Coordinates of C-alpha atoms in Angstrom, one line a residue:
Chain I
M29 CA 205.3 -55.7 177.3
S30 CA 204.2 -55.0 173.8
T31 CA 201.7 -52.3 173.2
P32 CA 198.2 -53.8 173.4
S33 CA 196.7 -54.0 169.9
F34 CA 193.2 -54.3 171.2
E35 CA 191.0 -51.6 172.7
A36 CA 189.6 -52.4 176.1
G37 CA 186.1 -53.7 175.8
T38 CA 186.5 -55.2 172.3
F39 CA 185.8 -58.7 173.6
T40 CA 183.4 -57.9 176.4
P41 CA 181.1 -61.0 176.3
A42 CA 177.8 -60.5 174.4
P43 CA 176.9 -64.1 173.5
G44 CA 173.7 -65.3 172.0
R45 CA 172.4 -67.4 169.1
G46 CA 171.9 -65.7 165.8
P47 CA 168.4 -65.9 164.2
L48 CA 167.7 -69.4 162.8
G49 CA 166.6 -68.0 159.5
R50 CA 169.8 -66.1 159.0
M51 CA 172.0 -69.1 160.0
L52 CA 170.1 -71.3 157.6
A53 CA 170.3 -68.8 154.7
T54 CA 174.0 -68.2 155.3
Q55 CA 174.8 -71.9 155.3
V56 CA 172.7 -72.7 152.3
A57 CA 174.1 -69.8 150.3
L58 CA 177.7 -70.8 151.2
E59 CA 177.2 -74.5 150.5
T60 CA 175.6 -73.6 147.1
K61 CA 178.5 -71.3 146.3
L62 CA 181.0 -73.9 147.2
A63 CA 179.4 -76.5 145.0
L64 CA 179.1 -74.2 142.0
R65 CA 182.6 -72.9 142.4
Q66 CA 184.5 -76.1 142.4
G67 CA 185.6 -77.1 138.9
E68 CA 185.4 -80.9 139.3
Q69 CA 181.9 -80.6 140.8
V70 CA 180.6 -78.3 138.1
L71 CA 182.1 -80.6 135.4
L72 CA 180.1 -83.5 137.0
T73 CA 176.9 -81.6 137.8
L74 CA 176.5 -79.2 134.8
I75 CA 179.1 -79.6 132.0
I76 CA 178.7 -83.4 131.4
P77 CA 174.9 -83.3 131.6
L78 CA 174.8 -80.3 129.2
A79 CA 177.2 -81.9 126.8
L80 CA 175.1 -85.1 126.9
L81 CA 171.9 -83.2 126.4
V82 CA 173.2 -81.5 123.3
G83 CA 174.9 -84.6 122.0
L84 CA 172.0 -87.0 122.5
T85 CA 169.6 -84.6 120.9
L86 CA 171.7 -83.6 117.9
L87 CA 173.8 -86.6 117.1
R88 CA 171.6 -89.5 116.1
V89 CA 174.0 -92.2 117.3
V90 CA 171.9 -93.6 120.1
P91 CA 168.3 -94.4 119.0
L92 CA 165.9 -92.3 121.1
P93 CA 162.1 -91.9 120.8
E94 CA 161.1 -88.6 119.2
P95 CA 161.1 -85.8 120.1
R96 CA 164.7 -86.5 120.9
A97 CA 165.1 -83.4 123.1
T98 CA 162.4 -84.7 125.5
S99 CA 163.9 -88.1 125.8
A100 CA 167.4 -86.7 126.2
L101 CA 166.2 -84.3 128.9
G102 CA 164.9 -87.2 131.0
T103 CA 168.2 -89.0 130.7
V104 CA 170.4 -85.9 131.6
L105 CA 168.1 -84.8 134.5
A106 CA 168.5 -88.2 136.1
L107 CA 172.2 -88.0 135.5
A108 CA 172.4 -84.5 136.9
I109 CA 170.5 -85.4 140.1
M110 CA 172.7 -88.5 140.5
S111 CA 175.8 -86.3 140.1
T112 CA 174.8 -83.7 142.6
A113 CA 172.9 -85.6 145.3
F114 CA 175.1 -88.7 145.2
T115 CA 178.6 -88.2 143.8
S116 CA 179.2 -84.6 144.5
Q117 CA 177.4 -84.7 147.9
A118 CA 179.3 -87.8 149.0
I119 CA 182.7 -86.4 148.0
S120 CA 182.2 -83.0 149.6
L121 CA 180.9 -84.7 152.8
G122 CA 183.9 -87.0 152.9
F123 CA 186.3 -84.0 152.7
D124 CA 184.3 -81.8 154.9
R125 CA 184.6 -84.4 157.6
R126 CA 188.3 -84.7 157.0
Y127 CA 188.6 -80.9 157.3
G128 CA 186.6 -80.9 160.5
V129 CA 184.0 -78.5 159.3
L130 CA 181.1 -80.4 160.8
R131 CA 182.7 -80.4 164.2
R132 CA 183.4 -76.7 163.8
L133 CA 179.8 -76.0 163.1
A134 CA 178.6 -78.4 165.8
A135 CA 180.6 -76.3 168.3
T136 CA 178.7 -73.1 167.4
A137 CA 175.3 -72.2 168.5
V138 CA 173.8 -73.8 165.4
P139 CA 171.4 -76.6 166.2
R140 CA 172.5 -80.0 164.7
W141 CA 169.2 -80.3 162.7
L142 CA 170.0 -76.9 161.1
I143 CA 173.4 -78.1 159.9
V144 CA 171.7 -81.0 158.2
C145 CA 169.1 -78.7 156.7
G146 CA 171.8 -76.4 155.5
R147 CA 173.5 -79.2 153.6
L148 CA 170.2 -80.4 152.1
G149 CA 169.3 -76.9 151.2
G150 CA 172.6 -76.4 149.4
M151 CA 172.0 -79.6 147.5
A152 CA 168.4 -78.6 146.6
A153 CA 169.7 -75.3 145.4
V154 CA 172.2 -76.9 143.0
V155 CA 169.5 -79.3 141.7
L156 CA 167.3 -76.3 141.1
V157 CA 170.1 -74.6 139.1
Q158 CA 170.5 -77.8 137.1
V159 CA 166.8 -78.1 136.3
V160 CA 166.6 -74.5 135.2
V161 CA 169.8 -74.6 133.0
L162 CA 169.1 -78.0 131.5
G163 CA 165.4 -77.1 131.0
A164 CA 166.4 -73.8 129.2
V165 CA 168.8 -75.6 126.9
A166 CA 166.3 -78.4 126.2
I167 CA 163.8 -75.8 125.2
A168 CA 166.3 -74.3 122.8
L169 CA 166.8 -77.8 121.4
G170 CA 163.1 -78.3 120.8
W171 CA 161.6 -79.6 124.1
R172 CA 158.0 -78.4 124.6
P173 CA 157.4 -78.3 128.4
G174 CA 153.6 -78.3 128.0
A175 CA 153.6 -81.9 126.7
G176 CA 154.9 -83.4 129.9
S177 CA 153.3 -84.2 133.3
P178 CA 154.9 -81.5 135.5
G179 CA 153.5 -82.9 138.8
W180 CA 155.1 -86.3 138.2
V181 CA 158.3 -84.7 137.0
L182 CA 158.5 -82.6 140.2
L183 CA 157.8 -85.6 142.4
L184 CA 160.4 -87.7 140.6
V185 CA 163.0 -84.9 140.9
V186 CA 162.3 -84.6 144.6
L187 CA 162.3 -88.4 145.3
G188 CA 165.3 -88.9 143.1
T189 CA 167.3 -86.2 145.0
A190 CA 166.2 -87.7 148.3
A191 CA 167.2 -91.3 147.3
F192 CA 170.5 -90.4 145.8
G193 CA 171.2 -87.8 148.6
A194 CA 170.5 -90.5 151.2
V195 CA 172.9 -92.9 149.6
G196 CA 175.5 -90.1 149.1
V197 CA 175.4 -89.1 152.7
L198 CA 175.6 -92.8 153.7
L199 CA 178.8 -93.2 151.6
G200 CA 180.3 -89.8 152.4
G201 CA 179.7 -90.1 156.0
S202 CA 181.1 -93.4 156.8
V203 CA 184.5 -94.0 155.2
R204 CA 187.8 -92.1 154.5
A205 CA 187.7 -89.2 152.1
E206 CA 189.9 -90.9 149.5
I207 CA 187.8 -94.0 149.5
V208 CA 184.7 -91.9 149.1
L209 CA 186.2 -90.1 146.2
A210 CA 187.1 -93.3 144.4
L211 CA 183.8 -95.1 145.1
A212 CA 181.6 -92.1 144.3
N213 CA 183.2 -91.7 140.9
V214 CA 183.2 -95.4 140.0
I215 CA 179.6 -95.9 141.0
W216 CA 178.6 -92.8 139.1
F217 CA 180.3 -94.2 136.0
V218 CA 178.8 -97.7 136.3
L219 CA 175.3 -96.4 136.9
L220 CA 175.6 -94.0 134.0
F221 CA 176.3 -96.8 131.5
A222 CA 174.8 -99.9 133.2
G223 CA 172.4 -98.4 135.6
G224 CA 169.6 -97.5 133.2
V225 CA 170.6 -93.8 132.8
L226 CA 172.2 -93.6 129.4
V227 CA 171.1 -97.0 128.1
P228 CA 167.4 -97.7 128.9
A229 CA 166.7 -100.8 130.8
S230 CA 164.8 -102.3 127.8
A231 CA 168.1 -102.2 125.9
L232 CA 170.0 -104.1 128.5
P233 CA 170.3 -107.9 128.7
G234 CA 167.6 -109.7 130.6
P235 CA 168.7 -110.1 134.2
L236 CA 170.5 -106.8 134.3
A237 CA 167.3 -105.1 133.0
T238 CA 165.4 -106.4 136.1
V239 CA 168.1 -105.2 138.5
V240 CA 168.3 -101.8 136.9
Q241 CA 164.6 -101.2 137.5
L242 CA 165.3 -101.6 141.2
L243 CA 168.2 -99.1 141.2
P244 CA 167.5 -95.4 141.9
S245 CA 169.3 -94.6 138.7
G246 CA 167.1 -96.8 136.5
A247 CA 163.9 -95.9 138.4
L248 CA 164.6 -92.1 138.1
A249 CA 165.7 -92.1 134.5
E250 CA 162.9 -94.4 133.3
G251 CA 160.3 -92.4 135.3
L252 CA 161.5 -89.0 134.1
R253 CA 161.6 -90.1 130.5
T254 CA 158.0 -91.3 130.8
A255 CA 156.8 -88.2 132.7
L256 CA 158.4 -85.7 130.4
A257 CA 156.8 -87.4 127.4
G258 CA 153.4 -86.9 129.1
G259 CA 153.0 -90.4 130.5
T260 CA 152.4 -91.6 134.1
P261 CA 155.6 -93.2 135.5
A262 CA 155.3 -96.8 136.7
L263 CA 154.3 -97.0 140.4
G264 CA 157.2 -99.4 140.8
H265 CA 159.7 -96.7 139.9
V266 CA 158.2 -94.2 142.5
V267 CA 158.2 -96.9 145.2
V268 CA 161.9 -97.9 144.4
L269 CA 163.0 -94.2 144.9
L270 CA 161.0 -93.9 148.1
V271 CA 162.4 -97.2 149.5
W272 CA 166.0 -96.2 148.7
A273 CA 165.5 -92.8 150.3
V274 CA 163.9 -94.2 153.5
V275 CA 166.3 -97.2 153.9
A276 CA 169.5 -95.4 153.1
G277 CA 168.4 -92.3 155.1
G278 CA 167.6 -94.5 158.1
I279 CA 170.9 -96.3 158.0
A280 CA 172.8 -93.0 157.5
T281 CA 171.3 -91.4 160.6
R282 CA 172.9 -94.2 162.6
T283 CA 176.2 -94.6 160.8
V284 CA 177.3 -91.1 159.7
R285 CA 180.2 -89.8 161.7
W286 CA 180.8 -86.1 162.1
S287 CA 184.5 -86.2 161.8
Chain G
M23 CA 188.2 -69.8 191.8
S24 CA 185.2 -72.1 192.3
G25 CA 181.6 -72.4 193.0
S26 CA 178.6 -71.3 191.1
A27 CA 180.3 -68.2 189.8
G28 CA 182.9 -70.3 188.0
A29 CA 183.2 -70.4 184.2
L30 CA 184.3 -74.0 184.4
E31 CA 184.2 -76.6 187.1
V32 CA 185.5 -80.1 186.5
R33 CA 185.5 -82.8 189.2
D34 CA 186.9 -86.3 188.9
L35 CA 186.6 -86.4 185.1
V36 CA 187.2 -89.8 183.6
V37 CA 187.2 -90.5 179.9
R38 CA 188.1 -94.0 178.6
Y39 CA 189.0 -95.2 175.1
Q40 CA 188.6 -98.9 174.7
G41 CA 189.0 -99.5 178.4
Q42 CA 192.1 -97.2 178.7
A43 CA 191.7 -94.1 180.7
A44 CA 192.6 -91.0 178.6
V45 CA 191.5 -88.7 181.4
D46 CA 191.7 -90.2 184.8
G47 CA 190.2 -88.2 187.7
L48 CA 190.9 -84.6 186.6
D49 CA 189.8 -81.5 188.5
L50 CA 189.7 -78.0 186.9
D51 CA 188.5 -74.6 188.0
L52 CA 188.3 -71.5 185.9
A53 CA 186.8 -68.1 186.8
P54 CA 185.6 -65.3 184.4
G55 CA 188.5 -63.1 183.4
Q56 CA 191.1 -65.7 184.1
V57 CA 193.3 -67.9 181.9
L58 CA 193.8 -71.6 182.7
A59 CA 196.5 -73.4 180.9
L60 CA 196.5 -77.2 180.5
L61 CA 200.1 -78.1 180.0
G62 CA 201.2 -81.5 179.0
P63 CA 203.0 -83.7 176.5
N64 CA 201.2 -85.1 173.4
G65 CA 198.7 -87.7 174.4
A66 CA 198.3 -86.4 177.9
G67 CA 194.6 -86.0 177.6
K68 CA 194.4 -82.3 177.0
T69 CA 192.3 -82.3 173.8
T70 CA 190.0 -85.0 175.2
T71 CA 189.4 -82.8 178.3
V72 CA 188.6 -79.8 176.2
E73 CA 186.3 -81.7 174.0
V74 CA 184.3 -83.0 176.9
C75 CA 183.9 -79.4 178.2
E76 CA 182.8 -78.2 174.7
G77 CA 180.1 -80.9 174.7
L78 CA 181.7 -82.6 171.6
R79 CA 182.6 -85.8 173.6
G80 CA 180.9 -87.8 176.3
R81 CA 182.5 -88.7 179.6
D82 CA 182.6 -91.9 181.6
A83 CA 182.5 -90.4 185.1
G84 CA 182.8 -87.1 186.9
R85 CA 181.0 -83.8 187.2
V86 CA 181.5 -81.1 184.6
R87 CA 179.8 -77.6 184.7
V88 CA 180.5 -75.1 182.0
L89 CA 179.0 -71.7 182.8
G90 CA 176.9 -73.6 185.4
V91 CA 175.5 -76.0 182.8
D92 CA 176.4 -79.7 182.1
P93 CA 177.8 -79.8 178.6
A94 CA 176.7 -83.4 178.0
G95 CA 174.2 -83.4 175.2
A96 CA 175.6 -80.0 174.2
P97 CA 172.5 -77.7 174.8
D98 CA 172.3 -75.1 172.0
A99 CA 171.9 -72.3 174.6
L100 CA 175.2 -73.2 176.2
R101 CA 177.1 -73.5 172.9
A102 CA 176.0 -70.0 172.1
R103 CA 178.1 -68.8 175.0
L104 CA 181.3 -70.6 174.1
G105 CA 184.1 -69.9 171.6
V106 CA 185.9 -73.0 170.3
M107 CA 189.2 -73.2 168.5
P108 CA 189.7 -76.9 167.6
Q109 CA 193.2 -78.3 167.0
G110 CA 193.6 -78.3 163.3
G111 CA 190.9 -78.0 160.6
G112 CA 187.4 -76.6 161.1
A113 CA 186.5 -75.2 157.7
Y114 CA 185.2 -76.4 154.3
P115 CA 188.3 -77.2 152.1
G116 CA 187.1 -74.7 149.4
V117 CA 185.8 -71.9 151.7
R118 CA 187.4 -68.5 151.6
V119 CA 188.7 -67.0 154.9
R120 CA 186.1 -64.2 154.9
E121 CA 183.3 -66.5 154.1
M122 CA 184.1 -68.9 156.9
V123 CA 184.3 -66.1 159.5
G124 CA 181.0 -64.7 158.1
L125 CA 179.3 -68.1 158.5
V126 CA 180.4 -68.5 162.1
A127 CA 179.5 -64.8 162.8
A128 CA 176.0 -65.5 161.4
C129 CA 175.5 -68.1 164.2
S130 CA 175.8 -65.4 166.8
A131 CA 173.4 -62.6 167.9
R132 CA 176.0 -59.8 168.3
P133 CA 179.2 -60.9 166.6
L134 CA 182.3 -58.9 166.1
D135 CA 182.8 -57.3 162.7
P136 CA 184.2 -60.2 160.6
D137 CA 186.1 -57.8 158.3
W138 CA 187.8 -56.1 161.3
L139 CA 188.7 -59.4 162.8
V140 CA 190.1 -60.8 159.5
D141 CA 192.2 -57.7 159.2
T142 CA 193.3 -57.6 162.8
L143 CA 194.5 -61.2 162.7
G144 CA 196.6 -60.5 159.6
L145 CA 194.4 -62.5 157.3
A146 CA 193.3 -59.6 155.0
S147 CA 195.9 -60.6 152.3
C148 CA 194.4 -64.1 152.1
A149 CA 190.8 -63.2 152.8
R150 CA 189.7 -64.6 149.3
K151 CA 192.0 -67.7 149.4
P152 CA 190.3 -71.1 149.8
Y153 CA 191.0 -72.8 153.1
K154 CA 192.9 -75.7 151.7
R155 CA 195.5 -73.4 150.2
L156 CA 196.2 -71.5 153.4
S157 CA 199.4 -72.1 155.3
V158 CA 199.0 -73.9 158.6
G159 CA 199.6 -70.7 160.5
Q160 CA 196.9 -68.9 158.5
Q161 CA 194.5 -71.8 159.1
Q162 CA 195.2 -71.5 162.8
R163 CA 194.5 -67.7 162.8
L164 CA 191.3 -68.4 161.0
A165 CA 190.3 -70.9 163.6
L166 CA 191.1 -68.3 166.3
A167 CA 188.9 -65.7 164.5
C168 CA 186.0 -68.2 164.5
A169 CA 186.5 -68.9 168.2
V170 CA 186.1 -65.3 169.3
V171 CA 183.8 -63.7 166.6
G172 CA 180.7 -64.6 168.6
R173 CA 181.8 -62.6 171.6
P174 CA 181.7 -65.7 173.9
E175 CA 182.0 -65.8 177.7
L176 CA 184.3 -68.8 177.7
V177 CA 186.9 -69.6 175.0
F178 CA 188.6 -72.9 174.5
L179 CA 191.9 -72.7 172.6
D180 CA 193.4 -76.0 171.8
E181 CA 197.1 -75.5 171.1
P182 CA 196.5 -72.0 169.7
T183 CA 200.0 -71.2 168.7
A184 CA 201.3 -74.7 167.7
S185 CA 202.3 -73.8 164.1
L186 CA 202.7 -70.0 164.4
D187 CA 205.8 -68.0 163.8
P188 CA 207.0 -65.7 166.6
Q189 CA 204.9 -62.7 165.3
G190 CA 201.8 -64.9 165.0
R191 CA 202.4 -66.2 168.5
R192 CA 202.8 -62.7 169.9
L193 CA 199.5 -61.7 168.2
V194 CA 197.7 -64.6 169.8
W195 CA 199.2 -63.8 173.2
D196 CA 198.0 -60.2 172.9
L197 CA 194.6 -61.4 172.0
V198 CA 194.4 -63.8 174.9
R199 CA 195.5 -61.0 177.3
A200 CA 192.8 -58.7 175.7
L201 CA 190.1 -61.5 176.2
R202 CA 191.2 -61.8 179.8
A203 CA 191.1 -58.1 180.4
D204 CA 187.6 -57.9 179.0
G205 CA 186.4 -60.5 181.4
V206 CA 186.4 -63.6 179.1
A207 CA 187.5 -66.9 180.7
V208 CA 190.1 -68.7 178.6
L209 CA 191.0 -72.4 178.8
L210 CA 194.1 -73.1 176.6
T211 CA 196.1 -76.2 176.1
T212 CA 199.7 -76.0 175.2
H213 CA 202.9 -77.9 175.4
L214 CA 204.9 -74.7 175.3
M215 CA 206.2 -73.8 178.8
Q216 CA 206.7 -70.2 177.9
E217 CA 203.2 -69.8 176.7
A218 CA 201.7 -71.2 179.9
E219 CA 204.1 -69.2 182.0
T220 CA 203.3 -65.9 180.1
L221 CA 199.6 -66.2 179.8
A222 CA 198.1 -68.3 182.5
D223 CA 196.8 -67.3 185.9
H224 CA 196.7 -71.0 186.8
I225 CA 198.5 -73.9 185.2
V226 CA 197.5 -77.5 185.5
I227 CA 200.2 -79.9 184.3
I228 CA 198.7 -83.1 183.1
D229 CA 200.2 -86.4 182.1
H230 CA 198.5 -89.7 181.4
G231 CA 195.2 -88.0 182.0
R232 CA 196.0 -86.9 185.6
A233 CA 197.0 -83.6 187.1
V234 CA 200.6 -84.1 188.2
A235 CA 201.0 -80.5 189.5
E236 CA 199.1 -77.3 189.5
G237 CA 199.3 -73.7 190.7
S238 CA 200.2 -70.2 189.5
P239 CA 203.3 -70.0 187.3
D240 CA 205.2 -68.6 190.4
T241 CA 204.2 -71.3 192.8
L242 CA 204.9 -74.0 190.3
T243 CA 208.5 -72.9 189.7
A244 CA 209.1 -72.1 193.3
A245 CA 207.4 -75.0 195.0
G246 CA 208.7 -78.4 195.7
A247 CA 211.4 -76.5 195.1
D248 CA 214.8 -77.6 195.6
R249 CA 216.8 -74.7 194.3
E250 CA 220.5 -74.3 194.0
L251 CA 223.0 -71.7 194.9
R252 CA 226.3 -71.3 193.0
F253 CA 229.3 -69.2 193.6
R254 CA 232.9 -69.1 192.6
A255 CA 235.9 -68.7 194.9
A256 CA 239.4 -70.1 195.4
A257 CA 239.6 -73.8 194.5
G258 CA 239.9 -76.5 197.1
M259 CA 238.4 -74.8 200.2
D260 CA 237.6 -76.9 203.1
L261 CA 233.8 -77.3 203.1
R262 CA 233.3 -79.2 206.3
L263 CA 232.6 -76.2 208.4
L264 CA 230.1 -74.9 205.9
A265 CA 228.4 -78.2 205.6
D266 CA 227.9 -78.3 209.4
A267 CA 226.5 -74.7 209.4
L268 CA 224.0 -75.4 206.7
P269 CA 220.5 -76.5 207.8
E270 CA 219.3 -80.1 207.5
G271 CA 218.8 -81.2 203.8
C272 CA 221.3 -78.8 202.3
S273 CA 224.5 -80.0 200.9
V274 CA 227.6 -78.3 199.5
S275 CA 230.0 -79.5 196.9
E276 CA 232.7 -78.4 194.5
P277 CA 231.7 -79.9 191.1
T278 CA 234.6 -78.2 189.3
P279 CA 237.6 -76.6 190.9
G280 CA 236.7 -73.1 192.2
S281 CA 233.0 -73.5 191.4
Y282 CA 230.8 -74.3 194.4
L283 CA 227.3 -75.6 194.5
V284 CA 224.8 -75.6 197.5
E285 CA 221.8 -77.8 196.9
G286 CA 218.6 -77.8 198.9
S287 CA 215.9 -75.5 200.0
I288 CA 217.6 -72.2 199.6
D289 CA 216.1 -69.5 201.8
P290 CA 217.6 -66.2 203.0
Q291 CA 219.1 -68.0 206.0
V292 CA 221.1 -70.3 203.8
L293 CA 222.3 -67.4 201.7
S294 CA 223.5 -65.6 204.8
T295 CA 225.2 -68.7 206.2
V296 CA 227.2 -69.1 202.9
T297 CA 228.3 -65.4 202.7
S298 CA 229.3 -65.2 206.4
W299 CA 231.3 -68.5 206.0
C300 CA 233.1 -66.9 203.0
A301 CA 233.7 -63.8 205.1
R302 CA 235.3 -65.9 207.9
Q303 CA 237.5 -67.6 205.3
G304 CA 238.5 -64.2 204.0
V305 CA 237.4 -65.0 200.5
L306 CA 235.1 -63.1 198.2
A307 CA 232.3 -65.2 196.8
D308 CA 232.2 -64.3 193.2
D309 CA 229.3 -64.7 190.7
L310 CA 227.0 -65.8 193.5
R311 CA 223.5 -66.6 192.4
V312 CA 220.4 -68.5 193.4
A313 CA 219.2 -70.5 190.4
R314 CA 215.5 -71.0 190.2
R315 CA 214.0 -73.8 188.3
S316 CA 212.3 -72.9 185.1
L317 CA 208.8 -74.2 184.4
E318 CA 210.5 -76.4 181.8
D319 CA 212.5 -78.1 184.6
V320 CA 209.4 -78.7 186.5
F321 CA 207.6 -80.0 183.5
L322 CA 210.3 -82.4 182.4
E323 CA 210.7 -83.6 186.0
L324 CA 207.1 -84.4 186.2
T325 CA 206.3 -85.8 182.8
G326 CA 209.6 -87.5 182.2
R327 CA 212.3 -86.8 179.6
E328 CA 211.5 -89.4 177.0
L329 CA 210.2 -88.1 173.7
R330 CA 206.6 -88.9 172.8
S331 CA 205.1 -88.8 169.4

C-alpha cells in the first residue's frame, strides 16, 4: 500500500448548490474573459471594426455623409455586433460543444437556464466593451454623441445583438465545429460587403438592395446610421431585427444540441 | 447493498439506439462508502449506463434511483449532490485549468479549495495553460478535479485512468480510496482488470448491455471456478490410479513430460488426494501449485477474445 496522500475527512460529502448570483457572475466573467483573450476573436470583434472606423473616417475613399465619424460609427457598430453575436458566438459554441463544456456544466448543479444566461451575459459584456471602445475612438475622431437619438441606438444595439445572437446560436448549435467555423466566417464576409454594412443598401443594385433591407445586417447598419445622425430609424428595420431574433431563437431552442 | 439507503439503485435498465439495445436489462446497486466498478469492453454500454444515472440521457425502460431520486429530467437539487467525470472533454477550449476548477467550484455551496485541489492533482505547473494545450492525462486530471470539487455524495468516474501514466493512475487510485474512506459512493467504469480488482467492492462485468457476471473481486476470480493444480515429478507416471481417486469432474494429464496438470474444482480434498498418491508412488511432487484464475481470465472468458474497436 502506498501512503495515503489525503487526510481523512477531506472528501466527507457536503453537497449543495452555490448561490445563483455567484454562479452567473462567475460564468459571465469567464465567458467574457475567454472571448477577449482569444486572438482571432479580438481581431474580429475589436481590431477590424476599429481599423474600419479610423479608415472610413479619415480616408475619403468611400463617400459618406458628413460628419464622417458618425456615419462610420453606425457602420462599425453594426459590424462589431455582427462579429460578436453571430460569428464569434457561433464559432465558440461550435467548439464548446465539441469540447463537451456544455455537458460538463449541465452535469453540475447549475440550472440549464442559467447556463444560457451565462452565455448571453458574456456576449452582452463583449458588446458593451465594443460600444465603449468604438464610441470613445469615434469621439476622438469627431463624433458628437449629443446629436444622435440614444434611445433608438440602444434599442437597435439590443435588437441587433438578439437577432445576430439567435442566428449565431442556431448555426453554432447544430452542425460540426469545422463547418461552423467556415460558414460563420464566410457569412460574415458576405454580409460585410453585400449585406448592407459597409456598402449602404442604396448603393447596391436594385433587387439586392431590397433583399439587404430584410437582412439583420442591412437593417441594423441602416438603422444605426440613421439613429446616430439623430433620425428615427425606419419601423421596417426594427421589425426585421425583431423577426430574425424571434424566428431564429425559436428554431434554435428546438434544434440546438448540447454536445 | 440495496433499498432506500442506497446511493444508486438500477433495475432492468434498457436504453436503445435506433432500435438496438445499448443497455439491456441491467441491475446495479451501490451503497455509500462503496466502490462499484462497471467493467466491460468498449461499446459494452458502460458510458450509456453512467449517463442515464447522471440524468444526461433518457432511458427506454427500467427503474433508476440515484440517492433516492429519479434522475430523469435531472432535477437541479439532485445534480448538486453528484460529481461527474465525463469520458474526454468537459471544458472550454481556451479556459485555464484553475479557471475551470473555479467555475465548477462556484456551482457548489461548500466546495473544496480549488488551489489545493489543482496542486494535489499535480496540475499546479499547468494551472495557467489553456485546456486545448494540455496533455490528455492533464485534461483527465482536470476532469477529476471538477468531479470532486463540489464535495458530492456520489461520484461517477467514466474511465478515470484511461490515458494516465502509472503515477497518474496511482494518484487516482489513492483519491478513489480516500473518497470511499470518507463515505462517498463511487461508480467507476473501466476496461482495466487491475483497476477494478484493486479499487472495487463490487464488480459488474457487462457486455452487449447485459451483466454477464458480478460479485466482489474475490468471488469473481474464485467462482465458477475451474481452477487448476500443477506439479512436476518423474516423467511417464501411471495416472490411472490417481484418476480413479479424484472426485467426479476432475481430470489429470501430463501435457509435457514430467509436468502434470489436474483440472477441475480444486479443493483441499483434491490437493490431499494428489499428495498422498505421490507419497504412495514414492515421488516428491515438486513445484506444486494451485493456479487461480485472474480477473482477466474471467473477463476474457465472458466477453470473448476478439478485439473490439
